[in-house]
Tab-separated table of C-alpha atoms and ligand atoms in Angstrom:
chain	number	residue	atom	x	y	z
T	1	UNK	CA	0.000	0.000	0.000
T	2	UNK	CA	1.033	3.501	-0.851
T	3	UNK	CA	2.858	5.449	1.844
T	4	UNK	CA	0.772	8.245	3.391
T	5	UNK	CA	1.897	10.451	6.279
T	6	UNK	CA	-1.135	9.697	8.420
T	7	UNK	CA	-3.502	6.726	8.566
T	8	UNK	CA	-6.841	6.754	10.323
T	9	UNK	CA	-8.730	3.579	11.201
T	10	UNK	CA	-11.662	3.337	13.569
T	11	UNK	CA	-10.978	6.292	15.844
T	12	UNK	CA	-7.242	5.822	15.825
T	13	UNK	CA	-4.611	8.007	14.265
T	14	UNK	CA	-1.302	6.529	13.107
T	15	UNK	CA	1.686	8.529	11.932
T	16	UNK	CA	4.664	7.365	9.948
T	17	UNK	CA	7.581	6.207	12.095
T	18	UNK	CA	9.958	4.430	9.681
T	19	UNK	CA	9.632	5.104	5.967
T	20	UNK	CA	10.216	2.611	3.156
T	21	UNK	CA	13.720	3.772	2.382
T	22	UNK	CA	14.949	3.476	5.984
T	23	UNK	CA	13.315	0.061	6.256
T	24	UNK	CA	14.971	-1.216	3.103
T	25	UNK	CA	18.370	0.131	4.088
T	26	UNK	CA	18.237	-1.512	7.513
T	27	UNK	CA	16.986	-4.820	6.107
T	28	UNK	CA	19.943	-4.809	3.718
T	29	UNK	CA	22.386	-4.151	6.585
T	30	UNK	CA	20.932	-6.970	8.679
T	31	UNK	CA	21.130	-9.328	5.707
T	32	UNK	CA	24.789	-8.439	5.185
T	33	UNK	CA	25.595	-8.977	8.852
T	34	UNK	CA	23.854	-12.372	8.909
T	35	UNK	CA	25.527	-13.420	5.645
T	36	UNK	CA	28.927	-12.578	7.124
T	37	UNK	CA	28.259	-14.394	10.393
T	38	UNK	CA	26.943	-17.540	8.671
T	39	UNK	CA	29.464	-17.683	5.809
T	40	UNK	CA	29.891	-21.304	4.677
T	41	UNK	CA	26.763	-22.504	6.498
T	42	UNK	CA	23.145	-22.878	5.422
T	43	UNK	CA	20.917	-21.573	8.203
T	44	UNK	CA	17.181	-22.225	8.446
T	45	UNK	CA	15.345	-18.923	8.662
T	46	UNK	CA	12.181	-19.533	10.682
T	47	UNK	CA	9.555	-16.831	10.237
T	48	UNK	CA	6.924	-16.304	12.885
T	49	UNK	CA	3.575	-15.947	11.113
T	50	UNK	CA	1.843	-13.784	10.193
T	51	UNK	CA	3.760	-10.657	11.122
T	52	UNK	CA	7.296	-11.619	10.099
T	53	UNK	CA	6.417	-12.942	6.635
T	54	UNK	CA	7.117	-9.683	4.816
T	55	UNK	CA	10.333	-8.936	6.694
T	56	UNK	CA	11.578	-12.497	6.125
T	57	UNK	CA	10.824	-12.333	2.396
T	58	UNK	CA	12.800	-9.099	2.038
T	59	UNK	CA	15.612	-10.180	4.383
T	60	UNK	CA	16.481	-13.459	2.685
T	61	UNK	CA	16.519	-11.846	-0.759
T	62	UNK	CA	19.209	-9.451	0.443
T	63	UNK	CA	21.351	-12.295	1.832
T	64	UNK	CA	24.401	-13.403	-0.117
T	65	UNK	CA	24.508	-16.937	1.342
T	66	UNK	CA	22.150	-19.872	0.879
T	67	UNK	CA	19.447	-20.448	3.453
T	68	UNK	CA	16.333	-22.526	3.942
T	69	UNK	CA	13.070	-21.153	5.175
T	70	UNK	CA	10.333	-22.416	7.418
T	71	UNK	CA	7.407	-20.904	9.289
T	72	UNK	CA	5.697	-21.334	12.599
T	73	UNK	CA	2.571	-19.730	13.882
T	74	UNK	CA	1.913	-18.954	17.505
T	75	UNK	CA	-0.932	-17.021	18.997
T	76	UNK	CA	-0.213	-13.895	20.973
T	77	UNK	CA	-2.386	-10.822	20.582
T	78	UNK	CA	-5.585	-12.032	18.956
T	79	UNK	CA	-7.317	-8.842	18.009
T	80	UNK	CA	-6.250	-6.921	21.068
T	81	UNK	CA	-3.609	-4.236	21.212
T	82	UNK	CA	-2.101	-5.663	24.381
T	83	UNK	CA	-0.530	-9.086	24.588
T	84	UNK	CA	-2.622	-11.657	26.448
T	85	UNK	CA	0.526	-13.289	27.804
T	86	UNK	CA	-0.660	-16.762	26.873
T	87	UNK	CA	1.053	-18.475	23.984
T	88	UNK	CA	-0.153	-21.437	22.001
T	89	UNK	CA	1.325	-23.136	18.952
T	90	UNK	CA	-0.963	-22.939	15.944
T	91	UNK	CA	1.418	-24.259	13.265
T	92	UNK	CA	4.571	-26.129	14.194
T	93	UNK	CA	7.873	-26.284	12.248
T	94	UNK	CA	8.014	-28.432	9.142
T	95	UNK	CA	11.805	-28.698	8.968
T	96	UNK	CA	13.876	-30.931	11.231
T	97	UNK	CA	15.862	-28.440	13.322
T	98	UNK	CA	18.083	-31.018	14.990
T	99	UNK	CA	21.757	-30.147	14.417
T	100	UNK	CA	20.896	-27.106	12.292
T	101	UNK	CA	21.744	-23.412	12.506
T	102	UNK	CA	18.390	-21.854	13.253
T	103	UNK	CA	17.593	-18.160	12.938
T	104	UNK	CA	14.161	-17.104	14.160
T	105	UNK	CA	12.776	-14.095	12.318
T	106	UNK	CA	10.344	-11.915	14.279
T	107	UNK	CA	8.545	-8.740	13.306
T	108	UNK	CA	8.551	-7.174	16.760
T	109	UNK	CA	9.488	-8.020	20.326
T	110	UNK	CA	7.154	-6.550	22.910
T	111	UNK	CA	6.772	-8.459	26.191
T	112	UNK	CA	9.360	-10.973	24.993
T	113	UNK	CA	7.088	-13.866	25.897
T	114	UNK	CA	6.922	-15.171	22.329
T	115	UNK	CA	10.704	-15.188	22.056
T	116	UNK	CA	11.041	-16.901	25.420
T	117	UNK	CA	8.516	-19.538	24.382
T	118	UNK	CA	10.232	-20.125	21.023
T	119	UNK	CA	13.690	-20.343	22.563
T	120	UNK	CA	12.573	-23.104	24.923
T	121	UNK	CA	10.671	-24.967	22.235
T	122	UNK	CA	13.524	-24.817	19.699
T	123	UNK	CA	16.265	-25.628	22.195
T	124	UNK	CA	14.376	-28.802	23.084
T	125	UNK	CA	14.813	-29.868	19.441
T	126	UNK	CA	18.624	-29.611	19.788
T	127	UNK	CA	19.679	-27.259	16.996
T	128	UNK	CA	23.428	-26.723	16.622
T	129	UNK	CA	22.871	-22.972	17.090
T	130	UNK	CA	19.965	-20.621	17.664
T	131	UNK	CA	19.759	-16.875	17.052
T	132	UNK	CA	16.966	-14.338	16.888
T	133	UNK	CA	16.471	-11.450	14.509
T	134	UNK	CA	13.689	-8.934	15.059
T	135	UNK	CA	12.899	-5.973	12.867
T	136	UNK	CA	11.608	-4.002	15.846
T	137	UNK	CA	12.128	-4.132	19.592
T	138	UNK	CA	10.000	-2.047	21.950
T	139	UNK	CA	12.173	-0.265	24.506
T	140	UNK	CA	11.578	-1.225	28.081
T	141	UNK	CA	8.596	-3.427	27.260
T	142	UNK	CA	10.174	-6.819	27.894
T	143	UNK	CA	8.782	-8.680	30.876
T	144	UNK	CA	11.452	-11.337	30.648
T	145	UNK	CA	15.159	-11.260	30.099
T	146	UNK	CA	15.983	-11.875	26.480
T	147	UNK	CA	18.724	-11.679	23.974
T	148	UNK	CA	17.944	-10.617	20.434
T	149	UNK	CA	21.026	-11.096	18.271
T	150	UNK	CA	20.050	-8.830	15.381
T	151	UNK	CA	17.781	-5.825	15.895
T	152	UNK	CA	16.473	-3.620	13.109
T	153	UNK	CA	15.173	-0.686	15.141
T	154	UNK	CA	14.535	0.017	18.809
T	155	UNK	CA	11.272	1.912	19.128
T	156	UNK	CA	9.175	3.500	21.868
T	157	UNK	CA	6.619	1.349	23.620
T	158	UNK	CA	3.716	2.253	21.311
T	159	UNK	CA	1.452	0.198	19.108
T	160	UNK	CA	2.707	0.028	15.507
T	161	UNK	CA	1.342	-1.225	12.184
T	162	UNK	CA	2.562	-1.856	8.655
T	163	UNK	CA	5.220	-3.977	6.926
T	164	UNK	CA	3.658	-7.164	8.314
T	165	UNK	CA	2.274	-5.745	11.542
T	166	UNK	CA	-1.477	-5.578	11.796
T	167	UNK	CA	-4.336	-3.758	13.414
T	168	UNK	CA	-7.238	-6.274	13.596
T	169	UNK	CA	-5.555	-8.245	10.791
T	170	UNK	CA	-5.416	-5.354	8.323
T	171	UNK	CA	-2.695	-2.869	7.324
T	172	UNK	CA	0.019	-5.532	7.060
T	173	UNK	CA	0.538	-4.464	3.457
T	174	UNK	CA	1.564	-0.910	4.291
T	175	UNK	CA	5.035	-0.300	2.923
T	176	UNK	CA	6.256	1.589	6.026
T	177	UNK	CA	5.881	1.416	9.809
T	178	UNK	CA	3.307	3.663	11.490
T	179	UNK	CA	2.824	4.334	15.176
T	180	UNK	CA	-0.366	5.029	17.095
T	181	UNK	CA	-0.379	8.651	18.173
T	182	UNK	CA	-3.818	9.277	19.574
T	183	UNK	CA	-7.235	7.876	20.264
T	184	UNK	CA	-9.981	10.294	19.332
V	201	IMP	P1	5.487	-10.443	22.651
V	201	IMP	O1	5.305	-11.914	22.907
V	201	IMP	O2	4.710	-9.612	23.645
V	201	IMP	O3	6.924	-10.012	22.553
V	201	IMP	O4	4.744	-10.097	21.322
V	201	IMP	C1	5.178	-10.513	20.140
V	201	IMP	C2	4.120	-10.489	19.054
V	201	IMP	O5	3.012	-9.625	19.315
V	201	IMP	C3	4.791	-9.940	17.846
V	201	IMP	O6	5.432	-10.947	17.123
V	201	IMP	C4	3.635	-9.300	17.080
V	201	IMP	O7	3.040	-10.262	16.245
V	201	IMP	C5	2.675	-8.861	18.158
V	201	IMP	N1	2.868	-7.425	18.469
V	201	IMP	C6	3.569	-6.893	19.495
V	201	IMP	N2	3.546	-5.545	19.464
V	201	IMP	C7	2.810	-5.208	18.363
V	201	IMP	C8	2.450	-3.940	17.784
V	201	IMP	O8	2.779	-2.821	18.246
V	201	IMP	N3	1.707	-4.013	16.646
V	201	IMP	C9	1.309	-5.186	16.081
V	201	IMP	N4	1.633	-6.388	16.600
V	201	IMP	C10	2.381	-6.408	17.732
V	202	MG	MG1	4.685	-11.935	15.534
């Protein structure tokens, strides 16, 4: 979707936070960093559906090394704007992660509960290594201690949409990131 300065849905006003050009530049940098770190290996990039699908698609096309891709789906927000804290697996991995270099690709880290859940679940499958990349990380929002190996942007603790991130399942196809500024 075309990039506008302001988006209004329901009674909410969203303003642009990260434009397309900045997004693309950062995605390219992350891809270069990952390609350097995994030189000579073939990592499995595991996207967390639905949010990370767009980021993952762009990220792997900027990588200079081979990789495989897989997807998992876990529930977190439902249609709410605040995480429920309960996580359930909706679609499990298809690939065998045992002995593999696994890189989990997330759209955003908020409470950190999804990452914590995924780390435990994947470690139980005995990969040879496990790293996390997240396009966005909300400052100070994490309720658990976590380590994200590659971070696109650190942002304020506000609700955001676009580039995979949704509001009630829509606006994922915005080609920039927007943040909620006010409720009318
Ligand atoms: P966490 O488990 O609280 O870290 O939440 C992670 C998931 O919640 C992310 O992967 C997103 O799918 C979703 N999420 C968190 N913050 C936002 C937001 O500001 N906008 C849209 N989705 C979000
Ligand atoms: Mg997600």
